[in-house]
Amino acid sequence: MVNSANDPLLAADDLHLSFGSTQALNSASLRVYAGEVLALMGPSGSGKSTLLHCLAGILTPDTGRVTYAGRDLSAMSDSERSALRRTEFGFVFQFGQLVPELTCLENVALPLRLAGVGRRQAQGAAAGWLARLEVADVAQKRPGQASGGQGQRVAVARALVSRPRVIFADEPTGALDSLNGERVMQLFIAAARDTGAAVVLVTHEPRVAAYSGREAVVRDGRVREQEYAL
Amino acid sequence: MCIVAVMSVGFALLGLLESGPRHGYDLKRSYDQRFGQGRTLHYGQVYSTLARLLKNGLVEVESEPGDGPDRKRYAITSAGVTDVATWLSQAERPEPYLQSTLYTKVVLALLTGRDAADVLDAQRAEHLRLMRELTRRKTGGDLADQLVCDYALFHLEADLRWLELTAARLDQLAGQVTGHAAGQVVGQVHP
Ligand SMILES: Nc1ncnc2c1ncn2[C@@H]1O[C@H](COP(=O)(O)OP(=O)(O)O)[C@@H](O)[C@H]1O
Ligand SMILES: [Mg+2]
């Protein structure tokens, strides 16, 4: 069980970030605890994706600090940050994240291959994750031949295959109908809990947020974070 | 709110009797299992409902030797069958949802210079708490559980959509309910 008395695994402190004259983050702070599922909710344009990208070290805030396991992301070199993203983080987006020229199996195996794992071993692990997400049947298909729901399950499998400690999911069911979306969420959250990964789940859909353990609401670049009841 | 409201308990019991006569306790068990969802019937309610159905000629009693309430078996009459059929064929009146406590709270918060966003935030947290509980129950449940929980989840989601829409329009609403221009600070109405 997560508990706010512990140190957070990932923390954003007083982030500010502007795109030109648009202030996307305006003193945004957030804590993510190991193994928790945290929903980031809020209206469109409120800064959810920007905050997610800052937490994941994809964007660097103008001011403020992001710390992962006690390390300041902005103090790292670019290559250290991208190594961190490869080894410690997993990503699931709304769509368009799979490499169209590779089979689904190769897509899922890719993070392991990039980390230097041999082909046989990487594909074996990938096949296991595809089965866990109930999409073993699309292993040899290309992403374009899979349905939307299948594609998102493949994306979840790819995010999980390197056993990250944090999975960032930005509207992972946003392009799916509600029945497919529910199944993706059920399988995703069950698998993430099994591996002990924390999940930062951006969604504006309450029924998707209901798979989280706690929510934080982003509005005008600021976060209202729900505390754990101790 | 509830599909099987108090009004419909009688029809539900009648409908359950269509498959054959039953004792009151058996009928209660069957009702609770299918439709109870954490709000089971009291024996008193079952027997008073059956007494009403009996009086109206919709059920009849087959007594067994020994007597006492548990000795009675209830059977549906042909008038009862007709009643069930009529009830099923009639659409339920949609809930108009025009008297909302949450809307009242938001307007009163604005009128009294309190923070209406706090009202909405507190409600969002409470709704999500219940939605999580229902989602957990649904994930572990059979198809009947899933459908009952989804019915509740879709309704709660609708509340939350309204809540977000209202949150985005609070300044405008504040202007209208107090007769000031939108965005102005709303003062206390009491001297
Ligand atoms: N790359 C960008 N260039 C310019 N403006 C951006 C960019 N990314 C986001 N924004 C703006 O920043 C604000 C927050 O965007 P975003 O974080 O994507 O919101 P959300 O994910 O909550 O919908 C919005 O006003 C958006 O238009
Ligand atoms: Mg976004």
PDB file of N, CA, C and O in Angstrom, chain A residues 206 217 219, chain B residues 102 106 116-128 156-170:
ATOM      1  N   PRO A 206     -13.861  10.203 -16.327  1.00  0.00           N
ATOM      2  CA  PRO A 206     -13.970   9.711 -14.960  1.00  0.00           C
ATOM      3  C   PRO A 206     -13.967   8.180 -14.855  1.00  0.00           C
ATOM      4  O   PRO A 206     -13.397   7.629 -13.916  1.00  0.00           O
ATOM      5  N   VAL A 217      -6.007  16.967  -9.879  1.00  0.00           N
ATOM      6  CA  VAL A 217      -6.718  17.725 -10.901  1.00  0.00           C
ATOM      7  C   VAL A 217      -5.871  18.910 -11.344  1.00  0.00           C
ATOM      8  O   VAL A 217      -5.386  19.680 -10.515  1.00  0.00           O
ATOM      9  N   ARG A 219      -5.619  22.405 -13.342  1.00  0.00           N
ATOM     10  CA  ARG A 219      -6.447  23.479 -13.886  1.00  0.00           C
ATOM     11  C   ARG A 219      -5.557  24.702 -14.057  1.00  0.00           C
ATOM     12  O   ARG A 219      -4.858  25.078 -13.120  1.00  0.00           O
TER      13      ARG A 219
ATOM     14  N   LEU B 102     -26.564  19.498  -5.646  1.00  0.00           N
ATOM     15  CA  LEU B 102     -25.242  20.029  -5.939  1.00  0.00           C
ATOM     16  C   LEU B 102     -25.341  21.413  -6.592  1.00  0.00           C
ATOM     17  O   LEU B 102     -24.601  22.334  -6.238  1.00  0.00           O
ATOM     18  N   VAL B 106     -23.849  24.943  -5.139  1.00  0.00           N
ATOM     19  CA  VAL B 106     -22.955  25.827  -5.906  1.00  0.00           C
ATOM     20  C   VAL B 106     -23.500  27.253  -5.903  1.00  0.00           C
ATOM     21  O   VAL B 106     -22.772  28.211  -5.635  1.00  0.00           O
ATOM     22  N   ALA B 116     -17.074  28.282  -4.344  1.00  0.00           N
ATOM     23  CA  ALA B 116     -17.883  27.260  -5.014  1.00  0.00           C
ATOM     24  C   ALA B 116     -17.005  26.171  -5.624  1.00  0.00           C
ATOM     25  O   ALA B 116     -17.421  25.014  -5.753  1.00  0.00           O
ATOM     26  N   ALA B 117     -15.772  26.521  -5.985  1.00  0.00           N
ATOM     27  CA  ALA B 117     -14.858  25.508  -6.536  1.00  0.00           C
ATOM     28  C   ALA B 117     -14.555  24.434  -5.494  1.00  0.00           C
ATOM     29  O   ALA B 117     -14.391  23.257  -5.832  1.00  0.00           O
ATOM     30  N   ASP B 118     -14.506  24.831  -4.219  1.00  0.00           N
ATOM     31  CA  ASP B 118     -14.295  23.853  -3.150  1.00  0.00           C
ATOM     32  C   ASP B 118     -15.455  22.864  -3.069  1.00  0.00           C
ATOM     33  O   ASP B 118     -15.254  21.676  -2.828  1.00  0.00           O
ATOM     34  N   VAL B 119     -16.664  23.383  -3.257  1.00  0.00           N
ATOM     35  CA  VAL B 119     -17.850  22.517  -3.245  1.00  0.00           C
ATOM     36  C   VAL B 119     -17.708  21.463  -4.340  1.00  0.00           C
ATOM     37  O   VAL B 119     -17.922  20.272  -4.114  1.00  0.00           O
ATOM     38  N   LEU B 120     -17.307  21.919  -5.525  1.00  0.00           N
ATOM     39  CA  LEU B 120     -17.182  21.004  -6.662  1.00  0.00           C
ATOM     40  C   LEU B 120     -16.029  20.015  -6.458  1.00  0.00           C
ATOM     41  O   LEU B 120     -16.154  18.828  -6.762  1.00  0.00           O
ATOM     42  N   ASP B 121     -14.917  20.504  -5.924  1.00  0.00           N
ATOM     43  CA  ASP B 121     -13.764  19.617  -5.694  1.00  0.00           C
ATOM     44  C   ASP B 121     -14.105  18.519  -4.681  1.00  0.00           C
ATOM     45  O   ASP B 121     -13.742  17.352  -4.876  1.00  0.00           O
ATOM     46  N   ALA B 122     -14.779  18.910  -3.621  1.00  0.00           N
ATOM     47  CA  ALA B 122     -15.140  17.920  -2.599  1.00  0.00           C
ATOM     48  C   ALA B 122     -16.065  16.861  -3.203  1.00  0.00           C
ATOM     49  O   ALA B 122     -15.931  15.671  -2.939  1.00  0.00           O
ATOM     50  N   GLN B 123     -16.983  17.309  -4.068  1.00  0.00           N
ATOM     51  CA  GLN B 123     -17.917  16.373  -4.667  1.00  0.00           C
ATOM     52  C   GLN B 123     -17.223  15.453  -5.666  1.00  0.00           C
ATOM     53  O   GLN B 123     -17.540  14.269  -5.756  1.00  0.00           O
ATOM     54  N   ARG B 124     -16.270  16.005  -6.430  1.00  0.00           N
ATOM     55  CA  ARG B 124     -15.538  15.175  -7.376  1.00  0.00           C
ATOM     56  C   ARG B 124     -14.827  14.050  -6.642  1.00  0.00           C
ATOM     57  O   ARG B 124     -14.894  12.885  -7.034  1.00  0.00           O
ATOM     58  N   ALA B 125     -14.143  14.393  -5.542  1.00  0.00           N
ATOM     59  CA  ALA B 125     -13.404  13.380  -4.778  1.00  0.00           C
ATOM     60  C   ALA B 125     -14.351  12.293  -4.277  1.00  0.00           C
ATOM     61  O   ALA B 125     -14.037  11.100  -4.351  1.00  0.00           O
ATOM     62  N   GLU B 126     -15.513  12.702  -3.810  1.00  0.00           N
ATOM     63  CA  GLU B 126     -16.477  11.739  -3.269  1.00  0.00           C
ATOM     64  C   GLU B 126     -17.041  10.844  -4.381  1.00  0.00           C
ATOM     65  O   GLU B 126     -17.176   9.631  -4.207  1.00  0.00           O
ATOM     66  N   HIS B 127     -17.350  11.434  -5.509  1.00  0.00           N
ATOM     67  CA  HIS B 127     -17.831  10.642  -6.648  1.00  0.00           C
ATOM     68  C   HIS B 127     -16.780   9.634  -7.097  1.00  0.00           C
ATOM     69  O   HIS B 127     -17.082   8.475  -7.357  1.00  0.00           O
ATOM     70  N   LEU B 128     -15.536  10.096  -7.196  1.00  0.00           N
ATOM     71  CA  LEU B 128     -14.482   9.193  -7.667  1.00  0.00           C
ATOM     72  C   LEU B 128     -14.238   8.063  -6.672  1.00  0.00           C
ATOM     73  O   LEU B 128     -13.946   6.941  -7.068  1.00  0.00           O
ATOM     74  N   LEU B 156     -22.813   8.261 -12.463  1.00  0.00           N
ATOM     75  CA  LEU B 156     -21.856   9.070 -11.703  1.00  0.00           C
ATOM     76  C   LEU B 156     -20.960   9.860 -12.649  1.00  0.00           C
ATOM     77  O   LEU B 156     -20.605  11.008 -12.383  1.00  0.00           O
ATOM     78  N   GLU B 157     -20.621   9.253 -13.766  1.00  0.00           N
ATOM     79  CA  GLU B 157     -19.797   9.952 -14.751  1.00  0.00           C
ATOM     80  C   GLU B 157     -20.533  11.169 -15.310  1.00  0.00           C
ATOM     81  O   GLU B 157     -19.934  12.229 -15.517  1.00  0.00           O
ATOM     82  N   ALA B 158     -21.829  11.010 -15.521  1.00  0.00           N
ATOM     83  CA  ALA B 158     -22.612  12.145 -16.016  1.00  0.00           C
ATOM     84  C   ALA B 158     -22.580  13.294 -15.010  1.00  0.00           C
ATOM     85  O   ALA B 158     -22.421  14.457 -15.385  1.00  0.00           O
ATOM     86  N   ASP B 159     -22.703  12.965 -13.725  1.00  0.00           N
ATOM     87  CA  ASP B 159     -22.596  13.999 -12.689  1.00  0.00           C
ATOM     88  C   ASP B 159     -21.250  14.713 -12.795  1.00  0.00           C
ATOM     89  O   ASP B 159     -21.168  15.933 -12.692  1.00  0.00           O
ATOM     90  N   LEU B 160     -20.183  13.935 -12.991  1.00  0.00           N
ATOM     91  CA  LEU B 160     -18.849  14.530 -13.028  1.00  0.00           C
ATOM     92  C   LEU B 160     -18.643  15.399 -14.256  1.00  0.00           C
ATOM     93  O   LEU B 160     -17.963  16.424 -14.197  1.00  0.00           O
ATOM     94  N   ARG B 161     -19.247  15.011 -15.358  1.00  0.00           N
ATOM     95  CA  ARG B 161     -19.145  15.860 -16.549  1.00  0.00           C
ATOM     96  C   ARG B 161     -19.797  17.206 -16.295  1.00  0.00           C
ATOM     97  O   ARG B 161     -19.281  18.244 -16.677  1.00  0.00           O
ATOM     98  N   TRP B 162     -20.961  17.142 -15.674  1.00  0.00           N
ATOM     99  CA  TRP B 162     -21.658  18.390 -15.336  1.00  0.00           C
ATOM    100  C   TRP B 162     -20.790  19.221 -14.392  1.00  0.00           C
ATOM    101  O   TRP B 162     -20.667  20.433 -14.538  1.00  0.00           O
ATOM    102  N   LEU B 163     -20.178  18.524 -13.455  1.00  0.00           N
ATOM    103  CA  LEU B 163     -19.353  19.199 -12.455  1.00  0.00           C
ATOM    104  C   LEU B 163     -18.177  19.940 -13.124  1.00  0.00           C
ATOM    105  O   LEU B 163     -17.887  21.094 -12.792  1.00  0.00           O
ATOM    106  N   GLU B 164     -17.531  19.299 -14.105  1.00  0.00           N
ATOM    107  CA  GLU B 164     -16.390  19.948 -14.776  1.00  0.00           C
ATOM    108  C   GLU B 164     -16.860  21.137 -15.614  1.00  0.00           C
ATOM    109  O   GLU B 164     -16.201  22.172 -15.678  1.00  0.00           O
ATOM    110  N   LEU B 165     -18.003  20.953 -16.254  1.00  0.00           N
ATOM    111  CA  LEU B 165     -18.554  22.042 -17.065  1.00  0.00           C
ATOM    112  C   LEU B 165     -18.881  23.243 -16.179  1.00  0.00           C
ATOM    113  O   LEU B 165     -18.612  24.399 -16.532  1.00  0.00           O
ATOM    114  N   THR B 166     -19.438  22.957 -15.026  1.00  0.00           N
ATOM    115  CA  THR B 166     -19.785  24.027 -14.093  1.00  0.00           C
ATOM    116  C   THR B 166     -18.520  24.689 -13.537  1.00  0.00           C
ATOM    117  O   THR B 166     -18.457  25.916 -13.419  1.00  0.00           O
ATOM    118  N   ALA B 167     -17.526  23.864 -13.225  1.00  0.00           N
ATOM    119  CA  ALA B 167     -16.257  24.411 -12.706  1.00  0.00           C
ATOM    120  C   ALA B 167     -15.666  25.408 -13.698  1.00  0.00           C
ATOM    121  O   ALA B 167     -15.140  26.453 -13.313  1.00  0.00           O
ATOM    122  N   ALA B 168     -15.796  25.088 -14.988  1.00  0.00           N
ATOM    123  CA  ALA B 168     -15.227  25.965 -16.019  1.00  0.00           C
ATOM    124  C   ALA B 168     -16.053  27.238 -16.207  1.00  0.00           C
ATOM    125  O   ALA B 168     -15.588  28.176 -16.840  1.00  0.00           O
ATOM    126  N   ARG B 169     -17.271  27.264 -15.666  1.00  0.00           N
ATOM    127  CA  ARG B 169     -18.143  28.421 -15.878  1.00  0.00           C
ATOM    128  C   ARG B 169     -18.481  29.155 -14.587  1.00  0.00           C
ATOM    129  O   ARG B 169     -19.450  29.908 -14.536  1.00  0.00           O
ATOM    130  N   LEU B 170     -17.706  28.898 -13.536  1.00  0.00           N
ATOM    131  CA  LEU B 170     -18.062  29.467 -12.235  1.00  0.00           C
ATOM    132  C   LEU B 170     -18.067  30.989 -12.235  1.00  0.00           C
ATOM    133  O   LEU B 170     -18.950  31.611 -11.644  1.00  0.00           O
TER     134      LEU B 170
END
